[in-house]
Coordinates of C-alpha atoms and ligand atoms in Angstrom, one line a residue:
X1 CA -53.7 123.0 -15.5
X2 CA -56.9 123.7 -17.6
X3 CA -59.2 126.5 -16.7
X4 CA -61.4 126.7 -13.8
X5 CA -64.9 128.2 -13.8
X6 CA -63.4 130.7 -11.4
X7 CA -65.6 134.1 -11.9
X8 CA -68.9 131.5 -13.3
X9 CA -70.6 130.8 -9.9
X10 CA -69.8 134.1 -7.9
X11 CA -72.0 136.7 -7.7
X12 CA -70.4 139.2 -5.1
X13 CA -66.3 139.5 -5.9
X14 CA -63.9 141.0 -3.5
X15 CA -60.4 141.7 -5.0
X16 CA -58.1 142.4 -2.6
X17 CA -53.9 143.8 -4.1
X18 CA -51.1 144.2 -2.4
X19 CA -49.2 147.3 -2.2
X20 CA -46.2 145.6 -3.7
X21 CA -48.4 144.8 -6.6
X22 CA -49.7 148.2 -6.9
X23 CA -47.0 150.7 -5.9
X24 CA -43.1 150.1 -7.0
X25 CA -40.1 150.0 -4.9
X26 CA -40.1 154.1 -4.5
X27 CA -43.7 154.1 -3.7
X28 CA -45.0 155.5 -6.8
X29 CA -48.6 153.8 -8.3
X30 CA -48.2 151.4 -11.0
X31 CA -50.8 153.1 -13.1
X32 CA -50.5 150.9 -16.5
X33 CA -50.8 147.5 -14.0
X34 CA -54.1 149.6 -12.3
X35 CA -55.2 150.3 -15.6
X36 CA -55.0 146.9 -16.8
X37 CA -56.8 145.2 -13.5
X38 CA -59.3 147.8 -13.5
X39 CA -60.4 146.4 -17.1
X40 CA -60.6 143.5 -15.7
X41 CA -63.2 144.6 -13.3
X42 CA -64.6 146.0 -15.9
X43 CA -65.2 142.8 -17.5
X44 CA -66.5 141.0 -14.4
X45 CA -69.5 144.0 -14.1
X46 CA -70.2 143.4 -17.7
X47 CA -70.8 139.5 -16.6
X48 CA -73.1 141.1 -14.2
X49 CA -70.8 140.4 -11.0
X50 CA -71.1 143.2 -8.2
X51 CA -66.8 143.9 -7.5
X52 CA -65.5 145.5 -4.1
X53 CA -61.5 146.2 -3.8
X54 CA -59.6 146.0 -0.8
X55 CA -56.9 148.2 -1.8
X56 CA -53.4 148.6 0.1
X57 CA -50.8 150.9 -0.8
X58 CA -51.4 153.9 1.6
X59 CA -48.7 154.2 3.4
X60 CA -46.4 152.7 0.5
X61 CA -47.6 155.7 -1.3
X62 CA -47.7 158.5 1.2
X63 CA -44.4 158.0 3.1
X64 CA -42.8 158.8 -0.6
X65 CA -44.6 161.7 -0.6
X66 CA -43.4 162.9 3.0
X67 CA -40.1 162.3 2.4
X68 CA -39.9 159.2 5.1
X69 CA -37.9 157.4 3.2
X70 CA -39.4 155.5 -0.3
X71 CA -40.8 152.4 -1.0
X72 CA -43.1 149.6 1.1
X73 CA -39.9 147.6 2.3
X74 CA -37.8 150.4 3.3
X75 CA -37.0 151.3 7.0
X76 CA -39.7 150.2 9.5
X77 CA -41.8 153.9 10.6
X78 CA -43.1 154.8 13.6
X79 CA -46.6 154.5 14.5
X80 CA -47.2 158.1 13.9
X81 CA -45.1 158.6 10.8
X82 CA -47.1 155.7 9.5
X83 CA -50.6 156.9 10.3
X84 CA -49.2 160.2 8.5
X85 CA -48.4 158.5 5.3
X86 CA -51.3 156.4 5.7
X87 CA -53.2 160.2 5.8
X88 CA -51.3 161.5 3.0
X89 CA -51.2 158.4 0.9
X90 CA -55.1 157.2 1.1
X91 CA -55.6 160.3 -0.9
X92 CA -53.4 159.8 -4.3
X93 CA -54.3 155.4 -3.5
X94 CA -58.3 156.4 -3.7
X95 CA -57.7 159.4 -6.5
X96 CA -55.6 156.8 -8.7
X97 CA -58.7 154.5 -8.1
X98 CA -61.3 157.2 -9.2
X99 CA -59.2 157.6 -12.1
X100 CA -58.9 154.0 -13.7
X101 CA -62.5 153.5 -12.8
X102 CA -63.7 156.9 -14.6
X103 CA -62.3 155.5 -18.1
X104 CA -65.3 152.9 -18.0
X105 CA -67.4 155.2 -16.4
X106 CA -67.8 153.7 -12.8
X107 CA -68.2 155.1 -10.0
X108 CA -66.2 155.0 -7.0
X109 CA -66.5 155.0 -3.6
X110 CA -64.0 155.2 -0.7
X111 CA -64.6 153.3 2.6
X112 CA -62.6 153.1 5.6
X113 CA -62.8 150.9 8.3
X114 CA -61.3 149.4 11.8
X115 CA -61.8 146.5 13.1
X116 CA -64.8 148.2 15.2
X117 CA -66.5 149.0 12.8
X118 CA -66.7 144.8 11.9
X119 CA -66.9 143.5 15.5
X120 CA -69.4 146.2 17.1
X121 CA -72.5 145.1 16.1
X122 CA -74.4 148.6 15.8
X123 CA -71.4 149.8 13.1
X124 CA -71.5 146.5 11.9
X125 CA -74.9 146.7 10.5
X126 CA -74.4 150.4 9.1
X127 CA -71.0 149.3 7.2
X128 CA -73.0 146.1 6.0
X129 CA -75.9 148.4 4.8
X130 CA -73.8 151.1 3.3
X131 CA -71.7 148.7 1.4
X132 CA -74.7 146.7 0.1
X133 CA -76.3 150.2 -0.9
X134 CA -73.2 151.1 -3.1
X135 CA -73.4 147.5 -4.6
X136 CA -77.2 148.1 -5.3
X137 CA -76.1 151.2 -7.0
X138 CA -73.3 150.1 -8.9
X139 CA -70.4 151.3 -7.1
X140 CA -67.0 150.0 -6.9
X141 CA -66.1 150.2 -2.8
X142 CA -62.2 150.8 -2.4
X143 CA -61.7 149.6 0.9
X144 CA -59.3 150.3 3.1
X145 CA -58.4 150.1 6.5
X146 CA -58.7 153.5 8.3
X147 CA -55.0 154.0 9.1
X148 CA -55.3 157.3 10.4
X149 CA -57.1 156.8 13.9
X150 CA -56.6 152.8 14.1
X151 CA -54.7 152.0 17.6
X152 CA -53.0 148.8 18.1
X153 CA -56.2 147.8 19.6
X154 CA -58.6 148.3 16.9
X155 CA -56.1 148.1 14.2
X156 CA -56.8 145.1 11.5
X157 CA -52.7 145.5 10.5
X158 CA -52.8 144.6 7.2
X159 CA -55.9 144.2 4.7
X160 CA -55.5 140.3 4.2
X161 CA -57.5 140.0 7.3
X162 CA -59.4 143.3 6.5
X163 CA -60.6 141.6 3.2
X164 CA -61.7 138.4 5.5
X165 CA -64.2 140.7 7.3
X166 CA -64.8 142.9 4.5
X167 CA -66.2 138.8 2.8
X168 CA -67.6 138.0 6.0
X169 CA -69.9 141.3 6.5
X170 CA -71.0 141.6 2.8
X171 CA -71.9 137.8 2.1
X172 CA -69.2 137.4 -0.6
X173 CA -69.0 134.6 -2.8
X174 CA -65.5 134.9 -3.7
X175 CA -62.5 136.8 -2.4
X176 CA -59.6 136.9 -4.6
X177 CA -56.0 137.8 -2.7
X178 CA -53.8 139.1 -5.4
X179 CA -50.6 138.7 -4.3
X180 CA -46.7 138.3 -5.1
X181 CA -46.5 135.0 -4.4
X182 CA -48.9 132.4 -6.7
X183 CA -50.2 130.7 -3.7
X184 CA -49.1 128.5 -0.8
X185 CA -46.1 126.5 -0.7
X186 CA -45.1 123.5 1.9
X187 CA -41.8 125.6 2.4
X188 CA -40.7 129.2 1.1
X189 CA -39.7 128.5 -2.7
X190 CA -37.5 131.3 -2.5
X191 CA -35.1 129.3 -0.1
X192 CA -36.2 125.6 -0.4
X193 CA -35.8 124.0 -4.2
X194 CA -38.3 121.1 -2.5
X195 CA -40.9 123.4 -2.0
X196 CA -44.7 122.1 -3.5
X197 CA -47.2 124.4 -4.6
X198 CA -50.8 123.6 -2.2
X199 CA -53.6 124.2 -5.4
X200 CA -56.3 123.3 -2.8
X201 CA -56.9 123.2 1.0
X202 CA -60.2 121.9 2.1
X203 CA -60.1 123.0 5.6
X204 CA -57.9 125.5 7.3
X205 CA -56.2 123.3 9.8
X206 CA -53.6 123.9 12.2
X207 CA -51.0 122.1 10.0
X208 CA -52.1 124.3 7.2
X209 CA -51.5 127.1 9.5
X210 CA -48.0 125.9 10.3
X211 CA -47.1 125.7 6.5
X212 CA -48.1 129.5 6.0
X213 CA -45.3 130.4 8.6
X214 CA -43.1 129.0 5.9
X215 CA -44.0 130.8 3.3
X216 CA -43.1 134.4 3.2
X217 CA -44.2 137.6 0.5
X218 CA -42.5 141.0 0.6
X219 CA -46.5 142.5 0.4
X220 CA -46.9 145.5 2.6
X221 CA -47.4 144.3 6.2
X222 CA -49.5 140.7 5.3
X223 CA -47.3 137.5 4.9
X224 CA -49.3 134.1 4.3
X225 CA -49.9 133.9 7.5
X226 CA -52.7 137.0 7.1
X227 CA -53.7 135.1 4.2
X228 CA -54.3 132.1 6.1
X229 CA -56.5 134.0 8.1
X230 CA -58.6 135.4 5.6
X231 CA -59.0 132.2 4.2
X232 CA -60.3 130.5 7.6
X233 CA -62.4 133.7 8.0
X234 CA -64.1 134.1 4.7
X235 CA -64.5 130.2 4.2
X236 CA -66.3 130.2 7.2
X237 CA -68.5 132.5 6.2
X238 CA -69.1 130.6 3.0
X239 CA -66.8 132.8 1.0
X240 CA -63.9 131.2 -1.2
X241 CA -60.6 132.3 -1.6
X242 CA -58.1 132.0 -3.9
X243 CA -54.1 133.6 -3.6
X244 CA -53.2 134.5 -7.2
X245 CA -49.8 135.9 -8.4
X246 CA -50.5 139.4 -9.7
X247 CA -47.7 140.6 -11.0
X248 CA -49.3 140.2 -14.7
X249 CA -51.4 143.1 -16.2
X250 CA -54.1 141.1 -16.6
X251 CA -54.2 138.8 -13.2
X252 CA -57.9 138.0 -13.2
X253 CA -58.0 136.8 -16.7
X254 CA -54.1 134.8 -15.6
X255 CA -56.2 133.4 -13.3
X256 CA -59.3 132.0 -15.2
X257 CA -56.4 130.8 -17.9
X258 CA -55.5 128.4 -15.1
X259 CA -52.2 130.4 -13.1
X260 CA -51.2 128.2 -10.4
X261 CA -52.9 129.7 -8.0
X262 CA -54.4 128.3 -3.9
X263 CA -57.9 127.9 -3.4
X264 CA -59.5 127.6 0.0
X265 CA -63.1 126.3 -0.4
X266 CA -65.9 127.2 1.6
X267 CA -68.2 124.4 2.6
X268 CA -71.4 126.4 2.6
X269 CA -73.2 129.4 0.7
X270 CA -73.2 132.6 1.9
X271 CA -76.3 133.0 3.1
X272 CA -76.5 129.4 4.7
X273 CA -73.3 130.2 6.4
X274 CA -74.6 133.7 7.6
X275 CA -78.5 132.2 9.0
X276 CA -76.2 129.7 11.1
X277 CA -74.6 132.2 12.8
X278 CA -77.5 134.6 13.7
X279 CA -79.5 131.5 14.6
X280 CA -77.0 129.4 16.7
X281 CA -74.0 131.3 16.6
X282 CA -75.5 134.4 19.1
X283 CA -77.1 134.8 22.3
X284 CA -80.3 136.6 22.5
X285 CA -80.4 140.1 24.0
X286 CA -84.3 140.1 24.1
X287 CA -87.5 139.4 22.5
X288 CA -89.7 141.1 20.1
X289 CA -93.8 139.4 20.1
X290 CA -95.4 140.1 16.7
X291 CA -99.0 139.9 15.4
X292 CA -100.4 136.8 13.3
X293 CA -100.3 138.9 10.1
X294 CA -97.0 140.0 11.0
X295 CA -95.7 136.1 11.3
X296 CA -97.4 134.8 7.8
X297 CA -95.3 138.0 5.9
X298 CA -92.7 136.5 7.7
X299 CA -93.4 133.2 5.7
X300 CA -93.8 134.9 2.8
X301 CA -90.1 135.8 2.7
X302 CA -90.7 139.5 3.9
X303 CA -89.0 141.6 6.5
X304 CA -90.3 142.4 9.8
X305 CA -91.7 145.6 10.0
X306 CA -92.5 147.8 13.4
X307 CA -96.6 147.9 12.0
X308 CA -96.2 143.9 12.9
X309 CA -94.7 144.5 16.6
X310 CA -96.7 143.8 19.8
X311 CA -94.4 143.9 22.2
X312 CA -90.5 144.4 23.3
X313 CA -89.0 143.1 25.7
X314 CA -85.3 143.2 27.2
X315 CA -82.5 145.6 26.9
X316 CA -81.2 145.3 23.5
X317 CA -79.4 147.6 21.4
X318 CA -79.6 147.9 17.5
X319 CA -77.9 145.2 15.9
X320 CA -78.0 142.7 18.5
X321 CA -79.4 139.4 18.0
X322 CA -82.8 138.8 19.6
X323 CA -86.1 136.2 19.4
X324 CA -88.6 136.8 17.7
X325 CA -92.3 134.9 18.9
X326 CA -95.8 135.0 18.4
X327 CA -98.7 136.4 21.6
X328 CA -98.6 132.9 22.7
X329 CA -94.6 133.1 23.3
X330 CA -93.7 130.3 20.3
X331 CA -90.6 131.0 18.3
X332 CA -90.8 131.9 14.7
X333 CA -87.1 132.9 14.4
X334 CA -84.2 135.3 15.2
X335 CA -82.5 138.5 13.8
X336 CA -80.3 141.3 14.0
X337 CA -82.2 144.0 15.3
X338 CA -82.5 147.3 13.5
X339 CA -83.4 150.0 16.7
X340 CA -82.9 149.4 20.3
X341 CA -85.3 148.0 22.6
X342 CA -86.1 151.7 23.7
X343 CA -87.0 152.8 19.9
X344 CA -88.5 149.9 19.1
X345 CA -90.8 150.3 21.7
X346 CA -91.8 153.9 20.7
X347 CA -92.4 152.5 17.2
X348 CA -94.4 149.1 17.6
X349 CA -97.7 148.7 15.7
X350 CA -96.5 152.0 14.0
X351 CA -96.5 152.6 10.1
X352 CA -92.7 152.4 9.0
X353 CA -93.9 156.2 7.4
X354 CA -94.3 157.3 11.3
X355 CA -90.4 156.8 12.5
X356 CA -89.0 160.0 11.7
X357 CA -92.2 161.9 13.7
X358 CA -91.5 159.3 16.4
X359 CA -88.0 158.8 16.8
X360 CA -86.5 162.7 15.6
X361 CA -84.5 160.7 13.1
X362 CA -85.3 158.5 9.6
X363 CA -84.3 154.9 10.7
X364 CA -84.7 152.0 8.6
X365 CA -88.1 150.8 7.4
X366 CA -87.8 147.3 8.7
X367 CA -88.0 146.4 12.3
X368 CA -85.7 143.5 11.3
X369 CA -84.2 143.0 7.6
X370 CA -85.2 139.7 5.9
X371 CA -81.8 139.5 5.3
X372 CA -80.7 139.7 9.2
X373 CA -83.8 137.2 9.7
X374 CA -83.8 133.5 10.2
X375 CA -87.2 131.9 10.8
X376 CA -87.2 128.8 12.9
X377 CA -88.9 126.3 10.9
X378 CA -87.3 125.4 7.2
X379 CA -85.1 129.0 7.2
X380 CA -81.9 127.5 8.5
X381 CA -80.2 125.0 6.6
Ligands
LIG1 N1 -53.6 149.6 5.1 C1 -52.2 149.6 4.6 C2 -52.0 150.6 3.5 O1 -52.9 150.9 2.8 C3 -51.7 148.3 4.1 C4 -51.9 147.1 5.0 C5 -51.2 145.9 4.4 O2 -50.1 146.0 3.9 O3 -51.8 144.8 4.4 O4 -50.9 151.1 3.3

């Protein structure tokens, strides 16, 4: 298969490896394979792409060190031993990370996270922020899922679906799973000689679903069926995804050679994708009346700041979605609030200057971020 314009059109990359790609069967780092990936990435920020990695290998790494037995498909550990590892490992995963990233000079940053901190809306706005500031300043994030305190509730349980929200909450334009396997299969190759490589899937369906149950990878706790999830997740959210073999050095440049590889194509951009769901895919939790100079900023493309505000109304708290309208109660749009209804009455018709005198602490200068903003006329599609 000729080369696909894979990198080209993507601005915001997430690159998501295995620990079976990144750690060998005693649960030591693959340093030379890190090495060469991390050139890769390299590359792609040369091209001007912004990269965040969703790295596993924690607990591959740390239960070595511990002594709990080596290597990602040894014994099954209990939850504790595993949080331990997770503890000890995250350390050596995100120092071997710094590492490969220092030898082009880029800076790194760790970030852990549950699935709280994707679902709640108030944490979901502060990871959004923090991970777009990092981007803005030209840091790599090396996510990973906080393994440590995560419960079976709040637990993600493998980073598959942690890279699906990770796409999801940063607007990504492309999420790369690199993986053992080079995609997905109608039955598990390993077993079935029959077996036919899927190289696209339009649409996530239920029998789509069915044929990742089929497939199976020895990656850390992910299958294809995690996979599978990310891709109906992130293609949602007007993300693509791609499963890529990784076992190369070079995987990404494998990849834009044309590797067999599965993509899963999202139907919208980002941004389209993301306006939809604050405008129609969330229920109000109150209103915010602005001032006519206030709404024609608005038009101009700007955010909503608290000078603008005339009035608040409902019981909202930061991060939920709420209306905004003009004195004579017409919508102009709807956002993702950035203070509760409580602050953001204390600050109305306030200079965004004033907020740390008024509130005790330095909040964000925007009432509502353009970004968490969709105006009702023309802003939607
Ligand atoms: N968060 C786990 C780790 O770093 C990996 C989860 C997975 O295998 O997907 O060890």
């Amino acid at each position: 298969m000729s080369g696909r314009d894979v990198f080209g059109p993507a601005q915001r990359i997430i690159i998501k490896v295995g620990s079976a790609l990144l750690t060998d069967a005693e649960g030591a780092i693959k340093h030379e394979w890190l090495d060469g990936l991390v050139d890769e990435i390299a590359g792609l920020r040369g091209r001007g792409k912004e990269v965040l990695v969703v790295s596993s290998g924690a607990i591959a790494v740390g239960r070595r060190r511990l002594g709990l037995g080596a290597g990602p498909r040894n014994r099954t550990l209990r939850q504790e031993e595993s949080q331990a590892a997770a503890a000890a490992g995250q350390i050596r995963l995100a120092h071997a990370w710094q590492r490969s990233l220092a030898r082009h000079d880029i800076p790194v940053a760790q970030v852990l996270l549950t699935t709280e901190d994707t679902e709640d809306r108030r944490r979901y706005l502060n990871a959004r922020s923090t991970l777009s500031t990092l981007l803005r300043l030209r840091v790599v994030p090396v996510i990973n899922e906080n393994d440590t305190v995560a419960t079976e509730e709040i637990r993600f349980g493998d980073n598959d679906s942690l890279a699906g929200r990770v796409a999801q909450m940063v607007s990504a334009d492309l999420c790369v799973l690199l993986s053992e396997i080079d995609g997905l299969y109608t039955a598990d190759p390993k077993v079935d000689k029959a077996a036919e490589h899927v190289p696209v899937v339009a649409a996530v369906t239920p029998a789509i679903e069915r044929l990742a149950g089929a497939t199976k990878t020895a990656d850390g706790s992910g299958g294809m069926v995690t996979k599978i999830a990310c891709a109906r997740r992130a293609t949602a959210a007007g993300c693509h995804v791609v499963i890529a073999g990784g076992k190369h050095v070079q995987p990404l440049q494998e990849l834009e050679n044309g590797a067999r590889c599965t993509w899963f194509t999202a139907n919208a951009a980002p941004q389209t994708a993301r306006k939809r769901w604050i405008y129609g895919g969330l229920k109000p939790a109150g209103r915010i009346q602005i001032d006519a100079g206030a709404a024609r900023a608005l038009g101009r493309g700007k955010s909503l700041l608290p000078a603008g505000v005339t009035g608040v109304e409902g019981g909202f708290q930061r991060g939920d979605p709420v209306v905004v309208h003009d004195a004579d109660g017409q919508e102009l749009g709807r956002g993702l609030v950035a203070y509760s209804a409580a602050d953001a009455d204390l600050i109305k018709g306030r200079k965004s200057a004033e907020i740390e005198t008024l509130l005790g602490y330095r909040g964000r200068e925007e009432m509502i971020h353009r970004d968490d903003l969709v105006l009702t006329e023309g802003d939607q599609a």
